[in-house]
Amino acid sequence: MKILIVSGFLGAGKTSFIKAMAKATGREFVIVENEFAEENIDSKVLTQDQALAAMKIVELSEGCICCSLNLDFSFSVMTIANTLNPDYLIVEPSGVAQPTNILESLQKIKYEKIQLLAPVTVLDAQNYQQQRRDFPNYFYDQVSVAGTLVLSKSEQLDPEDFKRVAADLDVADDVNFPLTHYENWPQEAWLTLLAKELSATDIHAVGQRFIQHQVSREPDLDLANLSLRGLKFGNPDQLYAFLEDILLEKYGQIIRAKGFVSAGKDLIHVELVEKQFSMTGLSPEEVTALAAEQSVAEGEGRPADYDLDSFVVIGKNLKKVALLALLS
């Protein structure tokens, strides 16, 4: 079993990258999803895609896997290796995880049946500078561990733009930094990620970068999260107004929000990162897939019985009373 860590800050686009990798390589993965909230939205995003619906997803929710590395996480990895024994295990930590911790934990349980691949870190081209300023420990830990740095939300950038970002980040010579958005990668570039094993030299380089950036294992800010199940609006305009209120900090300093929300007769997938948000309506087929995933996850009932609305907000100074009032 080969293990690939795909890390990145909140909203960087890790789940979208994993979806693209699965489709481009044609490989089947087992995916360990870690959400910094009670609701695991990313697993729903993955399984609503019919092309990926058959993949096994292991959810470790409500907290960071770094907090339970010696127990839950290591046990989960060993269990997956001994029972499912997939060719590839993809570990997608929470956006506020420090993956050097995860790498250290995996090193302790590595044996002939478990191999570690050079980790991938996804960086948000639109927001990485602000994230570097506000969350340096998370940011530089994730950058330090990377064998490959992927610049997401970069569809409109040309190679010279990528080079400027690489210079700004001072990307080391031994780190792969593709100069195009991953939608333009040839299949062999994707397959390289699934073949590049983590060597002792690579681990030493990670340690050197960790020291160079003076990373602390302390959290940057005391972030909180709140999961809202059953959040509904009369129409998409009301949902749009709610998201604008989030940007105006009516509900606290929310830096990340995501989920599935009813707006009239439509189920809408919402993504909010920093000062931008998107609303995407789901097709009947996607709603059916989402309902089926939830029925399997919860283990009882029929897909039609489920309330599919689930929404997560992450930030500081959350006004939880005001947010919970939306459910009444």
mmCIF file of C-alpha atoms in Angstrom:
data_model
loop_
_atom_site.group_PDB
_atom_site.id
_atom_site.type_symbol
_atom_site.label_atom_id
_atom_site.label_comp_id
_atom_site.label_asym_id
_atom_site.label_seq_id
_atom_site.Cartn_x
_atom_site.Cartn_y
_atom_site.Cartn_z
ATOM 1 C CA MET A 1 0.000 0.000 0.000
ATOM 2 C CA LYS A 2 1.389 3.363 -1.038
ATOM 3 C CA ILE A 3 0.364 6.365 1.051
ATOM 4 C CA LEU A 4 0.091 9.851 -0.414
ATOM 5 C CA ILE A 5 -0.577 12.844 1.865
ATOM 6 C CA VAL A 6 -2.440 15.665 0.092
ATOM 7 C CA SER A 7 -2.379 18.689 2.402
ATOM 8 C CA GLY A 8 -3.238 22.359 2.048
ATOM 9 C CA PHE A 9 -4.882 25.157 3.983
ATOM 10 C CA LEU A 10 -8.631 25.565 4.420
ATOM 11 C CA GLY A 11 -10.256 25.984 1.020
ATOM 12 C CA ALA A 12 -7.086 25.403 -1.002
ATOM 13 C CA GLY A 13 -8.831 22.824 -3.184
ATOM 14 C CA LYS A 14 -7.506 19.499 -1.881
ATOM 15 C CA THR A 15 -10.711 17.579 -2.568
ATOM 16 C CA SER A 16 -10.999 18.935 -6.122
ATOM 17 C CA PHE A 17 -7.380 17.937 -6.723
ATOM 18 C CA ILE A 18 -7.998 14.388 -5.460
ATOM 19 C CA LYS A 19 -11.058 14.072 -7.712
ATOM 20 C CA ALA A 20 -8.977 15.189 -10.694
ATOM 21 C CA MET A 21 -6.174 12.760 -9.792
ATOM 22 C CA ALA A 22 -8.563 9.815 -9.561
ATOM 23 C CA LYS A 23 -10.033 10.593 -12.968
ATOM 24 C CA ALA A 24 -6.703 11.316 -14.667
ATOM 25 C CA THR A 25 -4.932 8.197 -13.398
ATOM 26 C CA GLY A 26 -7.826 5.755 -13.529
ATOM 27 C CA ARG A 27 -6.628 4.336 -10.218
ATOM 28 C CA GLU A 28 -8.900 3.421 -7.334
ATOM 29 C CA PHE A 29 -8.007 4.883 -3.957
ATOM 30 C CA VAL A 30 -9.007 4.474 -0.376
ATOM 31 C CA ILE A 31 -9.243 7.990 1.004
ATOM 32 C CA VAL A 32 -8.863 9.048 4.636
ATOM 33 C CA GLU A 33 -10.814 12.286 5.073
ATOM 34 C CA ASN A 34 -10.206 14.446 8.126
ATOM 35 C CA GLU A 35 -12.605 17.326 8.714
ATOM 36 C CA PHE A 36 -12.181 20.097 11.278
ATOM 37 C CA ALA A 37 -15.886 19.830 12.095
ATOM 38 C CA GLU A 38 -18.594 17.329 12.985
ATOM 39 C CA GLU A 39 -19.933 17.231 9.420
ATOM 40 C CA ASN A 40 -17.611 15.746 6.798
ATOM 41 C CA ILE A 41 -18.512 17.776 3.731
ATOM 42 C CA ASP A 42 -15.543 16.689 1.615
ATOM 43 C CA SER A 43 -16.573 13.027 1.653
ATOM 44 C CA LYS A 44 -19.967 14.084 0.294
ATOM 45 C CA VAL A 45 -18.270 16.152 -2.425
ATOM 46 C CA LEU A 46 -16.227 13.135 -3.466
ATOM 47 C CA THR A 47 -19.054 10.603 -3.489
ATOM 48 C CA GLN A 48 -21.567 12.805 -5.291
ATOM 49 C CA ASP A 49 -19.324 12.355 -8.322
ATOM 50 C CA GLN A 50 -20.578 9.120 -9.870
ATOM 51 C CA ALA A 51 -17.138 8.350 -11.292
ATOM 52 C CA LEU A 52 -15.744 8.199 -7.737
ATOM 53 C CA ALA A 53 -18.750 6.855 -5.876
ATOM 54 C CA ALA A 54 -17.282 3.354 -5.602
ATOM 55 C CA MET A 55 -14.183 4.515 -3.742
ATOM 56 C CA LYS A 56 -13.870 3.726 -0.060
ATOM 57 C CA ILE A 57 -13.719 6.808 2.161
ATOM 58 C CA VAL A 58 -12.699 6.635 5.822
ATOM 59 C CA GLU A 59 -13.889 9.658 7.815
ATOM 60 C CA LEU A 60 -12.027 11.058 10.813
ATOM 61 C CA SER A 61 -14.163 14.047 11.757
ATOM 62 C CA GLU A 62 -14.439 16.676 14.470
ATOM 63 C CA GLY A 63 -10.857 17.689 15.049
ATOM 64 C CA CYS A 64 -7.422 17.359 13.578
ATOM 65 C CA ILE A 65 -5.841 13.950 13.057
ATOM 66 C CA CYS A 66 -2.632 15.420 14.481
ATOM 67 C CA CYS A 67 -4.330 15.351 17.891
ATOM 68 C CA SER A 68 -4.850 11.582 17.813
ATOM 69 C CA LEU A 69 -1.915 10.351 15.742
ATOM 70 C CA ASN A 70 -0.750 7.730 18.204
ATOM 71 C CA LEU A 71 -4.167 6.089 18.421
ATOM 72 C CA ASP A 72 -7.004 6.673 15.981
ATOM 73 C CA PHE A 73 -5.010 7.625 12.906
ATOM 74 C CA SER A 74 -2.254 5.018 13.115
ATOM 75 C CA PHE A 75 -4.811 2.344 13.967
ATOM 76 C CA SER A 76 -6.951 3.371 11.001
ATOM 77 C CA VAL A 77 -3.992 3.159 8.608
ATOM 78 C CA MET A 78 -2.943 -0.268 9.871
ATOM 79 C CA THR A 79 -6.537 -1.512 9.689
ATOM 80 C CA ILE A 80 -6.852 -0.289 6.089
ATOM 81 C CA ALA A 81 -3.562 -1.984 5.162
ATOM 82 C CA ASN A 82 -4.556 -5.294 6.739
ATOM 83 C CA THR A 83 -8.188 -5.463 5.628
ATOM 84 C CA LEU A 84 -8.716 -3.449 2.456
ATOM 85 C CA ASN A 85 -5.068 -3.584 1.308
ATOM 86 C CA PRO A 86 -5.498 -0.986 -1.458
ATOM 87 C CA ASP A 87 -2.771 -0.093 -3.898
ATOM 88 C CA TYR A 88 -3.065 3.558 -2.804
ATOM 89 C CA LEU A 89 -4.203 5.280 0.370
ATOM 90 C CA ILE A 90 -4.778 9.026 0.025
ATOM 91 C CA VAL A 91 -4.644 10.981 3.295
ATOM 92 C CA GLU A 92 -6.404 14.351 3.121
ATOM 93 C CA PRO A 93 -5.789 16.128 6.448
ATOM 94 C CA SER A 94 -7.799 19.063 7.703
ATOM 95 C CA GLY A 95 -6.690 22.452 6.407
ATOM 96 C CA VAL A 96 -5.390 23.259 9.890
ATOM 97 C CA ALA A 97 -3.310 20.095 10.166
ATOM 98 C CA GLN A 98 0.465 20.161 10.329
ATOM 99 C CA PRO A 99 1.433 17.281 8.047
ATOM 100 C CA THR A 100 4.995 16.938 9.351
ATOM 101 C CA ASN A 101 3.335 15.358 12.404
ATOM 102 C CA ILE A 102 1.433 12.972 10.153
ATOM 103 C CA LEU A 103 4.587 12.066 8.266
ATOM 104 C CA GLU A 104 6.401 11.279 11.517
ATOM 105 C CA SER A 105 3.551 9.039 12.618
ATOM 106 C CA LEU A 106 3.497 7.156 9.319
ATOM 107 C CA GLN A 107 7.261 6.663 9.486
ATOM 108 C CA LYS A 108 6.789 4.721 12.737
ATOM 109 C CA ILE A 109 4.359 2.204 11.225
ATOM 110 C CA LYS A 110 6.049 1.832 7.830
ATOM 111 C CA TYR A 111 7.108 -1.681 6.906
ATOM 112 C CA GLU A 112 7.327 -3.744 3.726
ATOM 113 C CA LYS A 113 3.574 -3.567 3.196
ATOM 114 C CA ILE A 114 3.408 0.234 3.610
ATOM 115 C CA GLN A 115 5.341 2.711 1.468
ATOM 116 C CA LEU A 116 5.266 6.496 1.739
ATOM 117 C CA LEU A 117 5.049 8.674 -1.346
ATOM 118 C CA ALA A 118 6.419 12.216 -1.543
ATOM 119 C CA PRO A 119 3.588 14.387 -0.145
ATOM 120 C CA VAL A 120 1.608 16.883 -2.203
ATOM 121 C CA THR A 121 0.665 20.334 -0.886
ATOM 122 C CA VAL A 122 -2.057 22.339 -2.617
ATOM 123 C CA LEU A 123 -1.680 26.138 -2.464
ATOM 124 C CA ASP A 124 -4.466 28.607 -3.191
ATOM 125 C CA ALA A 125 -3.101 31.010 -5.831
ATOM 126 C CA GLN A 126 -5.662 33.639 -4.865
ATOM 127 C CA ASN A 127 -5.261 33.561 -1.091
ATOM 128 C CA TYR A 128 -1.896 32.008 -0.194
ATOM 129 C CA GLN A 129 -0.235 35.318 0.701
ATOM 130 C CA GLN A 130 -2.912 36.181 3.249
ATOM 131 C CA GLN A 131 -2.838 32.660 4.654
ATOM 132 C CA ARG A 132 0.953 32.811 4.943
ATOM 133 C CA ARG A 133 0.635 36.077 6.886
ATOM 134 C CA ASP A 134 -2.204 35.015 9.212
ATOM 135 C CA PHE A 135 -1.351 31.323 9.675
ATOM 136 C CA PRO A 136 2.431 30.963 9.233
ATOM 137 C CA ASN A 137 2.805 27.769 11.284
ATOM 138 C CA TYR A 138 0.150 25.886 9.323
ATOM 139 C CA PHE A 139 1.278 27.371 6.020
ATOM 140 C CA TYR A 140 4.996 26.696 6.318
ATOM 141 C CA ASP A 141 4.518 23.244 7.819
ATOM 142 C CA GLN A 142 2.419 22.294 4.795
ATOM 143 C CA VAL A 143 4.951 23.846 2.398
ATOM 144 C CA SER A 144 7.915 22.215 4.154
ATOM 145 C CA VAL A 145 6.539 18.692 3.817
ATOM 146 C CA ALA A 146 5.815 18.921 0.086
ATOM 147 C CA GLY A 147 7.588 16.876 -2.539
ATOM 148 C CA THR A 148 5.229 18.535 -5.024
ATOM 149 C CA LEU A 149 3.629 21.972 -4.643
ATOM 150 C CA VAL A 150 0.424 22.401 -6.640
ATOM 151 C CA LEU A 151 -0.957 25.864 -7.341
ATOM 152 C CA SER A 152 -4.752 25.662 -7.403
ATOM 153 C CA LYS A 153 -7.216 28.287 -8.688
ATOM 154 C CA SER A 154 -4.558 29.151 -11.237
ATOM 155 C CA GLU A 155 -6.412 28.459 -14.499
ATOM 156 C CA GLN A 156 -5.903 32.035 -15.681
ATOM 157 C CA LEU A 157 -2.173 32.188 -14.866
ATOM 158 C CA ASP A 158 0.589 31.772 -17.433
ATOM 159 C CA PRO A 159 3.994 30.107 -16.789
ATOM 160 C CA GLU A 160 5.575 33.457 -15.907
ATOM 161 C CA ASP A 161 2.944 33.957 -13.194
ATOM 162 C CA PHE A 162 3.792 30.532 -11.798
ATOM 163 C CA LYS A 163 7.489 31.412 -11.786
ATOM 164 C CA ARG A 164 6.769 34.600 -9.835
ATOM 165 C CA VAL A 165 4.866 32.592 -7.232
ATOM 166 C CA ALA A 166 7.724 30.073 -7.056
ATOM 167 C CA ALA A 167 10.184 32.903 -6.448
ATOM 168 C CA ASP A 168 7.910 34.423 -3.807
ATOM 169 C CA LEU A 169 7.739 31.068 -2.019
ATOM 170 C CA ASP A 170 11.469 30.392 -2.530
ATOM 171 C CA VAL A 171 10.648 26.883 -3.737
ATOM 172 C CA ALA A 172 13.586 24.545 -3.178
ATOM 173 C CA ASP A 173 15.273 22.881 -6.157
ATOM 174 C CA ASP A 174 14.263 19.414 -4.945
ATOM 175 C CA VAL A 175 10.538 20.299 -4.845
ATOM 176 C CA ASN A 176 8.409 19.739 -7.941
ATOM 177 C CA PHE A 177 6.459 22.912 -8.839
ATOM 178 C CA PRO A 178 4.497 22.443 -12.085
ATOM 179 C CA LEU A 179 4.115 25.633 -14.112
ATOM 180 C CA THR A 180 0.522 25.001 -15.200
ATOM 181 C CA HIS A 181 -2.826 24.232 -13.612
ATOM 182 C CA TYR A 182 -3.308 20.512 -13.012
ATOM 183 C CA GLU A 183 -6.186 20.351 -15.514
ATOM 184 C CA ASN A 184 -3.474 20.702 -18.179
ATOM 185 C CA TRP A 185 -1.182 17.977 -16.845
ATOM 186 C CA PRO A 186 -0.518 14.937 -19.029
ATOM 187 C CA GLN A 187 -1.318 11.562 -17.473
ATOM 188 C CA GLU A 188 2.366 10.791 -16.875
ATOM 189 C CA ALA A 189 2.642 13.828 -14.579
ATOM 190 C CA TRP A 190 -0.189 12.454 -12.460
ATOM 191 C CA LEU A 191 1.276 8.950 -12.439
ATOM 192 C CA THR A 192 4.591 10.359 -11.227
ATOM 193 C CA LEU A 193 2.866 11.461 -8.014
ATOM 194 C CA LEU A 194 1.820 7.849 -7.430
ATOM 195 C CA ALA A 195 5.321 6.518 -8.050
ATOM 196 C CA LYS A 196 7.664 8.997 -6.342
ATOM 197 C CA GLU A 197 8.576 7.327 -3.060
ATOM 198 C CA LEU A 198 9.752 9.359 -0.082
ATOM 199 C CA SER A 199 13.461 8.738 0.440
ATOM 200 C CA ALA A 200 15.698 9.352 3.444
ATOM 201 C CA THR A 201 17.138 12.322 1.543
ATOM 202 C CA ASP A 202 13.634 13.719 1.092
ATOM 203 C CA ILE A 203 12.895 13.378 4.811
ATOM 204 C CA HIS A 204 16.123 15.211 5.648
ATOM 205 C CA ALA A 205 15.131 18.004 3.236
ATOM 206 C CA VAL A 206 11.730 18.298 4.928
ATOM 207 C CA GLY A 207 13.461 18.723 8.266
ATOM 208 C CA GLN A 208 15.778 21.383 6.869
ATOM 209 C CA ARG A 209 12.874 23.361 5.412
ATOM 210 C CA PHE A 210 10.978 23.025 8.698
ATOM 211 C CA ILE A 211 13.936 24.570 10.543
ATOM 212 C CA GLN A 212 14.507 27.212 7.864
ATOM 213 C CA HIS A 213 10.929 28.487 8.148
ATOM 214 C CA GLN A 214 11.065 28.367 11.967
ATOM 215 C CA VAL A 215 7.822 26.437 12.149
ATOM 216 C CA SER A 216 6.188 26.018 15.529
ATOM 217 C CA ARG A 217 3.880 23.127 16.340
ATOM 218 C CA GLU A 218 1.592 25.575 18.125
ATOM 219 C CA PRO A 219 -1.671 26.621 16.413
ATOM 220 C CA ASP A 220 -1.655 30.097 14.887
ATOM 221 C CA LEU A 221 -5.146 31.073 16.010
ATOM 222 C CA ASP A 222 -7.850 29.537 18.146
ATOM 223 C CA LEU A 223 -10.260 28.609 15.362
ATOM 224 C CA ALA A 224 -13.729 27.260 16.078
ATOM 225 C CA ASN A 225 -16.196 25.422 13.895
ATOM 226 C CA LEU A 226 -19.939 24.980 13.810
ATOM 227 C CA SER A 227 -21.988 22.457 11.839
ATOM 228 C CA LEU A 228 -25.512 23.407 10.794
ATOM 229 C CA ARG A 229 -27.755 20.512 9.762
ATOM 230 C CA GLY A 230 -31.010 21.452 8.039
ATOM 231 C CA LEU A 231 -30.100 24.970 6.897
ATOM 232 C CA LYS A 232 -32.782 26.037 4.385
ATOM 233 C CA PHE A 233 -33.658 29.185 2.451
ATOM 234 C CA GLY A 234 -36.760 30.092 0.490
ATOM 235 C CA ASN A 235 -34.841 30.767 -2.722
ATOM 236 C CA PRO A 236 -31.268 31.214 -4.039
ATOM 237 C CA ASP A 237 -31.423 35.000 -3.536
ATOM 238 C CA GLN A 238 -31.883 34.498 0.211
ATOM 239 C CA LEU A 239 -28.928 32.110 0.303
ATOM 240 C CA TYR A 240 -26.844 34.654 -1.625
ATOM 241 C CA ALA A 241 -27.747 37.352 0.917
ATOM 242 C CA PHE A 242 -26.742 35.037 3.781
ATOM 243 C CA LEU A 243 -23.320 34.430 2.213
ATOM 244 C CA GLU A 244 -22.833 38.159 1.730
ATOM 245 C CA ASP A 245 -23.629 38.617 5.437
ATOM 246 C CA ILE A 246 -20.848 36.131 6.213
ATOM 247 C CA LEU A 247 -18.393 38.230 4.200
ATOM 248 C CA LEU A 248 -19.560 41.304 6.140
ATOM 249 C CA GLU A 249 -18.712 39.398 9.367
ATOM 250 C CA LYS A 250 -22.280 39.426 10.648
ATOM 251 C CA TYR A 251 -21.625 35.963 12.111
ATOM 252 C CA GLY A 252 -18.012 36.458 13.199
ATOM 253 C CA GLN A 253 -14.722 36.222 11.322
ATOM 254 C CA ILE A 254 -15.500 33.233 9.136
ATOM 255 C CA ILE A 255 -12.612 32.225 6.872
ATOM 256 C CA ARG A 256 -14.124 29.007 5.501
ATOM 257 C CA ALA A 257 -17.649 27.756 4.938
ATOM 258 C CA LYS A 258 -18.919 24.880 2.823
ATOM 259 C CA GLY A 259 -21.775 22.476 2.480
ATOM 260 C CA PHE A 260 -25.093 21.671 0.862
ATOM 261 C CA VAL A 261 -28.045 23.998 1.419
ATOM 262 C CA SER A 262 -31.666 23.925 0.250
ATOM 263 C CA ALA A 263 -32.837 27.070 -1.524
ATOM 264 C CA GLY A 264 -36.445 26.615 -2.560
ATOM 265 C CA LYS A 265 -36.633 23.396 -4.595
ATOM 266 C CA ASP A 266 -32.900 23.341 -5.304
ATOM 267 C CA LEU A 267 -30.040 21.738 -3.376
ATOM 268 C CA ILE A 268 -26.997 23.986 -3.740
ATOM 269 C CA HIS A 269 -23.327 23.215 -3.098
ATOM 270 C CA VAL A 270 -21.728 26.230 -1.378
ATOM 271 C CA GLU A 271 -18.002 26.970 -1.106
ATOM 272 C CA LEU A 272 -16.683 30.073 0.684
ATOM 273 C CA VAL A 273 -12.999 30.923 1.161
ATOM 274 C CA GLU A 274 -11.877 34.205 2.669
ATOM 275 C CA LYS A 275 -13.801 36.895 0.729
ATOM 276 C CA GLN A 276 -15.158 34.805 -2.144
ATOM 277 C CA PHE A 277 -17.955 32.290 -2.472
ATOM 278 C CA SER A 278 -19.588 30.093 -5.108
ATOM 279 C CA MET A 279 -23.045 28.514 -5.399
ATOM 280 C CA THR A 280 -23.521 25.443 -7.628
ATOM 281 C CA GLY A 281 -26.860 23.726 -8.146
ATOM 282 C CA LEU A 282 -26.903 19.921 -8.018
ATOM 283 C CA SER A 283 -28.494 17.825 -10.746
ATOM 284 C CA PRO A 284 -31.099 15.179 -9.801
ATOM 285 C CA GLU A 285 -28.437 12.499 -10.356
ATOM 286 C CA GLU A 286 -26.022 14.255 -7.985
ATOM 287 C CA VAL A 287 -28.740 14.626 -5.343
ATOM 288 C CA THR A 288 -29.478 10.905 -5.622
ATOM 289 C CA ALA A 289 -25.790 10.055 -5.227
ATOM 290 C CA LEU A 290 -25.502 12.341 -2.201
ATOM 291 C CA ALA A 291 -28.556 10.761 -0.578
ATOM 292 C CA ALA A 292 -27.191 7.278 -1.209
ATOM 293 C CA GLU A 293 -23.829 8.212 0.365
ATOM 294 C CA GLN A 294 -25.550 9.579 3.444
ATOM 295 C CA SER A 295 -27.757 6.525 3.844
ATOM 296 C CA VAL A 296 -24.681 4.278 3.736
ATOM 297 C CA ALA A 297 -22.777 6.525 6.165
ATOM 298 C CA GLU A 298 -25.568 6.598 8.705
ATOM 299 C CA GLY A 299 -26.425 2.950 8.253
ATOM 300 C CA GLU A 300 -30.193 2.991 8.259
ATOM 301 C CA GLY A 301 -33.236 4.304 6.470
ATOM 302 C CA ARG A 302 -33.773 4.933 2.785
ATOM 303 C CA PRO A 303 -32.048 7.678 0.760
ATOM 304 C CA ALA A 304 -35.332 9.582 0.443
ATOM 305 C CA ASP A 305 -35.604 9.777 4.239
ATOM 306 C CA TYR A 306 -32.549 11.977 4.657
ATOM 307 C CA ASP A 307 -32.256 15.696 5.149
ATOM 308 C CA LEU A 308 -29.308 16.489 2.882
ATOM 309 C CA ASP A 309 -28.676 20.013 4.135
ATOM 310 C CA SER A 310 -25.338 20.170 5.967
ATOM 311 C CA PHE A 311 -23.207 23.285 6.294
ATOM 312 C CA VAL A 312 -19.953 23.998 8.151
ATOM 313 C CA VAL A 313 -18.399 27.328 9.133
ATOM 314 C CA ILE A 314 -14.848 27.783 10.463
ATOM 315 C CA GLY A 315 -13.375 30.950 11.911
ATOM 316 C CA LYS A 316 -12.838 32.911 15.097
ATOM 317 C CA ASN A 317 -15.246 34.809 17.310
ATOM 318 C CA LEU A 318 -18.148 32.878 15.790
ATOM 319 C CA LYS A 319 -21.559 34.235 16.726
ATOM 320 C CA LYS A 320 -23.032 30.817 17.295
ATOM 321 C CA VAL A 321 -26.354 32.031 18.684
ATOM 322 C CA ALA A 322 -27.013 34.029 15.517
ATOM 323 C CA LEU A 323 -26.008 31.119 13.302
ATOM 324 C CA LEU A 324 -28.109 28.586 15.189
ATOM 325 C CA ALA A 325 -31.074 30.955 14.989
ATOM 326 C CA LEU A 326 -31.081 30.340 11.226
ATOM 327 C CA LEU A 327 -32.273 26.798 11.895
ATOM 328 C CA SER A 328 -35.439 27.885 13.679
#
